[in-house]
C-alpha positions as MATLAB code, in Angstrom:
seq = 'METSLICLAAALIAGLLLSRVTRRFHLPAVTAYLVAGLLIGPYLLGALRIPGLGFQSLEQVEGMSILTQTALGFIAFAMGNEFRLSQLRTFGKKAITIGILQAVITTVLVDAILIGLHLLFPSMISIPSAITLGAIAAATAPAATLMVVRQYKADGPLTRLLMLVVAIDDAVGLLLFSVSFGIANTISSNNINLLSMVVAPLAEIVLSVGLGALMGFLLHYVEQFFHSRSKRMAVSVAFVLLTVGLSMLEFDIGPVHCKFSLLLVCMMTGTVFCNICSTSEELMERVDQWTVPLNILFFVISGAELDLMVLANPITLIVGVIYILARSSGKIFGANLSCRITKCSKLITDNLGITLLPQAGVALGMAITAASLPDGSIVRNVVLFAVLIYELVGPTMTKHSLMKAGEIDPEGRTSARTHNQPKPPVSMH';
ca = [
    -114.718 -126.337  -53.606;
    -112.992 -129.506  -52.418;
    -111.468 -127.600  -49.475;
    -114.885 -126.234  -48.490;
    -116.438 -129.706  -48.577;
    -113.618 -131.152  -46.467;
    -114.028 -128.273  -43.973;
    -117.764 -128.923  -43.710;
    -117.166 -132.642  -43.167;
    -114.537 -131.846  -40.507;
    -116.962 -129.407  -38.839;
    -119.752 -131.991  -38.720;
    -117.492 -134.781  -37.415;
    -115.838 -132.482  -34.844;
    -119.231 -131.395  -33.506;
    -120.487 -134.985  -33.230;
    -117.318 -136.297  -31.567;
    -117.188 -133.461  -29.048;
    -120.841 -134.040  -28.162;
    -119.796 -137.481  -26.877;
    -117.265 -135.799  -24.584;
    -119.644 -133.136  -23.231;
    -122.328 -135.754  -22.628;
    -120.119 -137.264  -19.916;
    -120.299 -133.876  -18.149;
    -124.079 -133.677  -18.684;
    -123.730 -130.619  -20.952;
    -126.133 -129.942  -23.853;
    -124.972 -130.949  -27.328;
    -125.293 -127.289  -28.439;
    -122.362 -126.394  -26.193;
    -120.268 -129.144  -27.804;
    -121.022 -127.861  -31.308;
    -120.069 -124.289  -30.379;
    -116.820 -125.393  -28.704;
    -116.022 -127.557  -31.742;
    -116.453 -124.456  -33.896;
    -114.052 -122.508  -31.693;
    -111.484 -125.345  -31.903;
    -111.519 -125.592  -35.707;
    -111.960 -121.846  -36.130;
    -109.379 -119.384  -37.488;
    -107.887 -118.648  -34.037;
    -107.001 -122.217  -33.051;
    -106.628 -125.203  -35.451;
    -107.432 -123.006  -38.439;
    -104.409 -120.858  -37.602;
    -102.167 -123.839  -38.495;
    -103.136 -123.242  -42.162;
    -103.531 -126.952  -42.906;
    -106.082 -127.230  -45.751;
    -109.265 -128.996  -44.639;
    -108.319 -129.163  -40.947;
    -110.294 -126.069  -40.021;
    -111.480 -122.644  -41.138;
    -108.361 -120.590  -41.851;
    -109.978 -117.113  -41.806;
    -113.166 -115.343  -40.766;
    -113.797 -114.677  -44.468;
    -113.851 -118.426  -45.113;
    -116.322 -118.899  -42.252;
    -118.521 -116.067  -43.515;
    -118.508 -117.779  -46.924;
    -120.647 -120.493  -45.301;
    -123.426 -117.971  -44.575;
    -125.787 -119.662  -47.037;
    -125.762 -122.723  -44.741;
    -126.275 -120.751  -41.529;
    -129.083 -118.644  -43.022;
    -130.792 -121.776  -44.353;
    -130.480 -123.521  -40.984;
    -131.898 -120.450  -39.237;
    -134.838 -120.559  -41.645;
    -135.603 -124.198  -40.785;
    -135.254 -123.433  -37.052;
    -137.735 -120.549  -37.352;
    -140.080 -122.744  -39.440;
    -140.009 -125.365  -36.673;
    -140.708 -122.718  -34.032;
    -143.796 -121.667  -35.972;
    -145.126 -125.133  -35.179;
    -145.436 -124.003  -31.543;
    -148.088 -121.424  -32.475;
    -150.890 -123.926  -32.798;
    -154.335 -122.627  -31.883;
    -154.549 -125.117  -29.017;
    -151.321 -123.688  -27.569;
    -152.398 -120.096  -28.135;
    -155.695 -120.639  -26.344;
    -153.782 -121.874  -23.302;
    -150.730 -119.597  -23.250;
    -151.389 -116.914  -25.908;
    -152.215 -113.909  -23.692;
    -149.549 -114.814  -21.134;
    -146.877 -115.334  -23.813;
    -147.609 -111.990  -25.495;
    -147.581 -110.100  -22.177;
    -144.393 -111.777  -20.968;
    -142.677 -111.532  -24.369;
    -143.262 -107.783  -24.625;
    -142.775 -106.819  -20.972;
    -139.516 -108.690  -20.292;
    -137.976 -107.355  -23.532;
    -138.895 -103.745  -22.727;
    -137.681 -104.048  -19.109;
    -134.357 -105.515  -20.299;
    -133.870 -102.701  -22.837;
    -134.691  -99.965  -20.309;
    -132.394 -101.444  -17.638;
    -129.418 -101.915  -19.992;
    -129.990  -98.413  -21.436;
    -130.015  -96.856  -17.959;
    -126.858  -98.655  -16.778;
    -124.844  -98.003  -19.958;
    -125.912  -94.350  -20.126;
    -124.828  -94.078  -16.478;
    -121.475  -95.605  -17.502;
    -121.181  -92.920  -20.220;
    -121.845  -90.144  -17.683;
    -119.086  -91.511  -15.415;
    -116.594  -92.388  -18.195;
    -117.560  -90.536  -21.430;
    -114.617  -91.975  -23.372;
    -115.681  -95.583  -22.720;
    -119.020  -95.602  -24.578;
    -121.205  -93.004  -26.298;
    -124.925  -92.481  -25.681;
    -125.900  -93.705  -29.208;
    -123.974  -96.957  -28.655;
    -125.471  -97.365  -25.169;
    -129.008  -96.967  -26.536;
    -128.306  -99.427  -29.357;
    -126.855 -102.052  -27.001;
    -129.954 -101.713  -24.810;
    -132.172 -102.700  -27.728;
    -129.888 -105.560  -28.792;
    -130.112 -106.893  -25.211;
    -133.798 -107.721  -25.773;
    -133.017 -110.392  -28.398;
    -132.954 -114.063  -27.371;
    -131.453 -116.904  -29.443;
    -134.252 -119.245  -30.573;
    -131.882 -121.826  -32.066;
    -130.063 -122.781  -28.849;
    -133.336 -122.973  -26.910;
    -134.981 -125.172  -29.537;
    -131.998 -127.539  -29.675;
    -131.983 -128.030  -25.888;
    -135.736 -128.693  -25.887;
    -135.357 -131.244  -28.694;
    -132.304 -133.003  -27.290;
    -133.920 -133.677  -23.919;
    -137.483 -133.991  -25.275;
    -138.601 -131.314  -22.812;
    -142.338 -130.883  -22.421;
    -144.605 -129.139  -19.954;
    -146.104 -125.728  -19.180;
    -142.710 -123.967  -18.891;
    -141.391 -125.438  -22.160;
    -144.530 -124.557  -24.111;
    -144.628 -121.029  -22.737;
    -140.876 -120.611  -23.338;
    -141.145 -121.493  -27.041;
    -143.920 -118.936  -27.547;
    -142.114 -116.220  -25.565;
    -138.837 -116.713  -27.480;
    -140.676 -116.365  -30.797;
    -142.529 -113.211  -29.676;
    -139.307 -111.858  -28.154;
    -137.644 -111.738  -31.576;
    -140.458 -109.664  -33.082;
    -140.404 -107.254  -30.128;
    -136.592 -107.113  -30.214;
    -136.657 -106.239  -33.914;
    -139.035 -103.334  -33.290;
    -137.079 -102.081  -30.247;
    -133.807 -102.231  -32.167;
    -135.162 -100.388  -35.201;
    -136.558  -97.561  -33.057;
    -133.460  -97.372  -30.809;
    -131.070  -97.446  -33.764;
    -133.091  -94.659  -35.405;
    -132.786  -92.580  -32.208;
    -129.045  -93.344  -32.014;
    -128.576  -92.192  -35.616;
    -130.550  -89.036  -34.871;
    -128.325  -88.208  -31.871;
    -125.165  -88.912  -33.906;
    -126.173  -86.830  -36.929;
    -128.607  -84.341  -35.322;
    -131.033  -85.236  -38.105;
    -134.480  -86.508  -37.068;
    -135.705  -89.204  -39.479;
    -139.154  -90.592  -38.638;
    -138.959  -93.000  -41.587;
    -136.015  -94.917  -40.120;
    -137.329  -94.661  -36.549;
    -140.955  -95.740  -37.007;
    -142.112  -96.478  -40.556;
    -139.255  -98.793  -41.654;
    -139.436 -101.184  -38.656;
    -143.235 -101.390  -38.820;
    -143.049 -102.040  -42.574;
    -140.491 -104.819  -41.999;
    -142.738 -106.581  -39.490;
    -145.905 -106.227  -41.610;
    -144.153 -107.365  -44.808;
    -142.510 -110.316  -43.016;
    -145.794 -111.506  -41.507;
    -147.568 -111.084  -44.864;
    -144.939 -112.985  -46.873;
    -144.760 -115.746  -44.249;
    -148.552 -116.191  -44.223;
    -148.647 -116.345  -48.043;
    -145.895 -118.990  -48.150;
    -147.688 -121.033  -45.479;
    -150.897 -121.095  -47.529;
    -148.989 -121.927  -50.731;
    -147.125 -124.772  -49.025;
    -150.410 -126.294  -47.850;
    -151.922 -125.937  -51.327;
    -148.966 -127.520  -53.153;
    -148.365 -130.418  -50.733;
    -151.916 -131.659  -51.342;
    -150.871 -132.753  -54.845;
    -148.461 -135.313  -53.371;
    -149.355 -138.361  -51.305;
    -146.086 -140.135  -50.505;
    -144.379 -139.041  -47.299;
    -140.989 -138.549  -48.935;
    -142.341 -136.272  -51.685;
    -144.379 -134.195  -49.248;
    -141.279 -133.771  -47.108;
    -139.328 -132.704  -50.208;
    -142.012 -130.099  -50.988;
    -141.785 -128.766  -47.417;
    -137.997 -128.491  -47.655;
    -138.251 -126.753  -51.043;
    -140.710 -124.195  -49.683;
    -138.534 -123.374  -46.673;
    -135.563 -122.862  -49.018;
    -137.724 -120.639  -51.228;
    -138.951 -118.679  -48.210;
    -135.395 -118.120  -46.949;
    -134.400 -116.848  -50.392;
    -137.371 -114.480  -50.687;
    -136.779 -113.111  -47.180;
    -133.356 -111.832  -48.295;
    -134.868 -109.481  -50.906;
    -134.747 -105.726  -50.346;
    -136.538 -102.967  -52.263;
    -137.750  -99.377  -51.972;
    -141.331  -98.144  -51.818;
    -141.042  -94.401  -52.264;
    -138.726  -93.076  -49.564;
    -139.045  -96.233  -47.419;
    -136.390  -98.945  -47.726;
    -138.180 -102.262  -47.257;
    -136.734 -105.607  -46.229;
    -137.837 -108.787  -44.468;
    -136.904 -110.513  -41.225;
    -135.870 -114.089  -42.055;
    -136.939 -115.307  -38.610;
    -140.386 -113.702  -38.737;
    -141.076 -114.832  -42.312;
    -140.150 -118.484  -41.723;
    -141.837 -118.525  -38.321;
    -145.078 -117.221  -39.841;
    -144.836 -119.797  -42.652;
    -144.625 -122.586  -40.075;
    -147.450 -121.072  -37.993;
    -149.926 -120.806  -40.869;
    -149.004 -124.208  -42.286;
    -149.323 -126.080  -38.974;
    -152.756 -124.569  -38.321;
    -154.337 -125.358  -41.698;
    -152.712 -128.689  -42.601;
    -154.122 -131.748  -40.819;
    -150.906 -133.745  -41.332;
    -148.494 -130.942  -40.435;
    -147.187 -132.612  -37.250;
    -145.993 -135.670  -39.175;
    -144.410 -133.486  -41.880;
    -142.704 -131.236  -39.315;
    -141.227 -134.287  -37.607;
    -139.811 -135.622  -40.893;
    -138.380 -132.214  -41.838;
    -136.760 -131.967  -38.387;
    -135.015 -135.313  -38.955;
    -133.784 -134.146  -42.370;
    -132.282 -130.962  -40.921;
    -130.282 -132.521  -38.039;
    -126.873 -132.321  -39.839;
    -127.713 -128.801  -41.045;
    -128.446 -127.653  -37.495;
    -125.182 -129.146  -36.208;
    -123.264 -127.278  -38.918;
    -125.130 -124.084  -37.979;
    -123.791 -124.174  -34.425;
    -120.282 -125.326  -35.358;
    -119.978 -122.519  -37.921;
    -121.448 -120.080  -35.376;
    -118.704 -121.116  -32.947;
    -116.046 -120.626  -35.623;
    -117.411 -117.115  -36.300;
    -116.761 -115.967  -32.730;
    -113.880 -113.492  -32.844;
    -111.528 -114.295  -29.947;
    -109.546 -111.099  -30.629;
    -112.224 -109.113  -28.776;
    -110.841 -110.625  -25.565;
    -107.629 -108.612  -26.060;
    -109.360 -105.224  -25.622;
    -109.827 -104.260  -21.934;
    -112.562 -101.682  -22.700;
    -114.550 -104.331  -24.568;
    -114.201 -106.693  -21.599;
    -115.309 -104.066  -19.058;
    -118.313 -102.868  -21.074;
    -119.071 -106.479  -22.035;
    -119.196 -107.679  -18.423;
    -121.455 -104.738  -17.466;
    -123.688 -105.476  -20.484;
    -123.937 -109.191  -19.588;
    -124.779 -108.486  -15.939;
    -127.339 -105.797  -16.850;
    -128.981 -107.899  -19.563;
    -129.124 -111.010  -17.381;
    -130.696 -108.992  -14.548;
    -133.210 -107.469  -16.967;
    -134.234 -110.826  -18.418;
    -134.579 -112.548  -15.052;
    -136.352 -109.656  -13.304;
    -138.511 -108.859  -16.352;
    -139.625 -112.461  -16.786;
    -140.272 -112.838  -13.055;
    -142.346 -109.646  -12.867;
    -144.356 -110.385  -16.019;
    -145.016 -113.962  -14.806;
    -146.374 -112.571  -11.535;
    -148.575 -110.113  -13.403;
    -149.999 -112.899  -15.590;
    -150.387 -115.191  -12.545;
    -148.108 -117.984  -13.776;
    -147.222 -120.875  -11.465;
    -144.237 -120.537   -9.119;
    -142.193 -123.055  -11.138;
    -142.588 -120.958  -14.295;
    -142.042 -117.661  -12.457;
    -138.797 -118.879  -10.862;
    -137.278 -120.506  -13.956;
    -138.420 -118.721  -17.118;
    -135.939 -115.828  -16.891;
    -132.869 -118.087  -16.946;
    -134.076 -119.832  -20.118;
    -134.191 -116.472  -21.955;
    -130.454 -115.740  -21.546;
    -128.956 -117.389  -24.708;
    -128.090 -114.825  -27.368;
    -126.572 -115.355  -30.830;
    -127.365 -114.776  -34.508;
    -130.126 -112.165  -34.212;
    -128.021 -110.042  -31.860;
    -124.968 -110.356  -34.130;
    -127.049 -109.241  -37.118;
    -128.188 -106.173  -35.174;
    -124.587 -105.453  -34.116;
    -123.420 -105.519  -37.749;
    -126.096 -102.933  -38.584;
    -125.019 -100.822  -35.586;
    -121.419 -100.783  -36.876;
    -122.364  -97.756  -39.008;
    -122.489  -95.573  -35.861;
    -119.437  -93.332  -35.258;
    -118.192  -95.713  -32.528;
    -120.168  -98.746  -33.707;
    -117.140 -101.012  -33.339;
    -117.630 -101.060  -29.552;
    -121.214 -102.300  -30.077;
    -120.045 -105.114  -32.362;
    -117.210 -106.169  -30.048;
    -119.343 -106.106  -26.890;
    -122.041 -108.215  -28.567;
    -119.400 -110.661  -29.852;
    -118.014 -111.028  -26.326;
    -121.500 -111.452  -24.842;
    -122.486 -114.034  -27.458;
    -119.302 -115.991  -26.710;
    -120.262 -116.163  -23.019;
    -124.006 -116.650  -23.455;
    -123.708 -119.373  -26.083;
    -121.241 -121.407  -24.028;
    -123.141 -121.038  -20.730;
    -126.742 -120.319  -21.783;
    -127.782 -123.783  -23.076;
    -126.596 -125.445  -19.863;
    -128.528 -122.916  -17.761;
    -131.628 -123.502  -19.899;
    -131.282 -127.250  -19.359;
    -130.967 -126.891  -15.582;
    -133.988 -124.568  -15.396;
    -136.125 -127.048  -17.326;
    -134.850 -129.831  -15.055;
    -135.812 -127.824  -11.951;
    -139.284 -127.431  -13.433;
    -139.435 -131.218  -13.878;
    -139.879 -131.015  -17.655;
    -136.823 -132.958  -18.842;
    -135.190 -136.188  -17.771;
    -131.796 -136.310  -19.557;
    -130.791 -139.559  -17.890;
    -133.848 -141.316  -19.268;
    -132.714 -141.358  -22.886;
    -132.209 -144.702  -24.640;
    -129.597 -145.700  -27.170;
    -130.984 -145.897  -30.683;
    -128.402 -148.589  -31.455;
    -129.745 -150.784  -28.623;
    -133.350 -149.769  -29.170;
    -133.229 -150.805  -32.836;
    -131.751 -154.274  -32.250;
    -133.986 -156.972  -33.767;
    -136.100 -158.687  -31.142;
    -135.902 -162.466  -30.775;
    -138.860 -164.343  -32.282;
    -141.702 -165.022  -29.889;
    -142.313 -168.721  -29.280;
    -145.793 -169.945  -30.163;
    -145.596 -172.819  -27.664;
];
């Protein structure tokens, strides 16, 4: 236990210190946290086997999953705050159209290119793995996007639309992956299973939305019994922890194996709560402040989880580069086309696609599921390689796109240390 606590402290300090370095290069803090994770991970400082200096094995990093899952729950809860009725009235139809269309276009494009690669070089990748990677390509990382928006206090039409699209993208990606993975299993085993292809993914979405809505109503009901800000914040934190725990449950209803999506459940909890509680904005702000260290640890641990050994396999690198280029093209073209269809402004049309490139936890979760395919290891390794690239480059690209749209001013930030200095007394004479 003492080693784990020292490792967590080292992870938090390393992330904070490196963020001071990357700030000089005008890079987002998210990039610093991920690089810090790589540095103290099992392939660099952790390999020295000095207790407390870093994570000495991937198993030790994976042992911190309770922290990363909890952080992801709070991130999704905060994203639910973007689904306020006022926002939905302005961007709702556009966000839904763009969220669905760009995800489908990305999946189709990556499928087509990887299946073409299979036809040219059958030994490099199978059709089931190609189809599965196409669906995984639809997923976008909400955590990195949210952290960039918060760090630079981004606000404007592009930022508001982006937050809605990223949230919708995860729901669409979940459905696309479930159907594609069911088809891939069918091709691998020659056994058509409609339950795994259609019923199970639909049940997961319906159950996740239902549980999230229930928890949102319960949170609003319970917080009314408390009047102090600190206690109401504590109730909010407790309910997010409870929601994360409940979203990990799995059970069977007849022949259907049912489970929840942590992101959808927590996102729906935040959505319902922010729309029925008159003081939700204040509570959300206080919860966000409480979770800052947790979010830093989430990204540092995520960086430590990245397996650098995938870089040693030339097939992984070749398929990975093709996957990255195909997915990036799909996201940019899909977002651009759907923005034109929904008649978005030129600034949004030109910049939205770039902001959808980051990919992380959701994609990795899908890749772990896909590992059960006969050659599922190639799916996992390609996604690991892509996440390594996207997480290091994606936040910076998101920042630059929001800057081009005129929605962030990173140089305009003030020092809290200076800002909080006591002011000299005002003379009454």
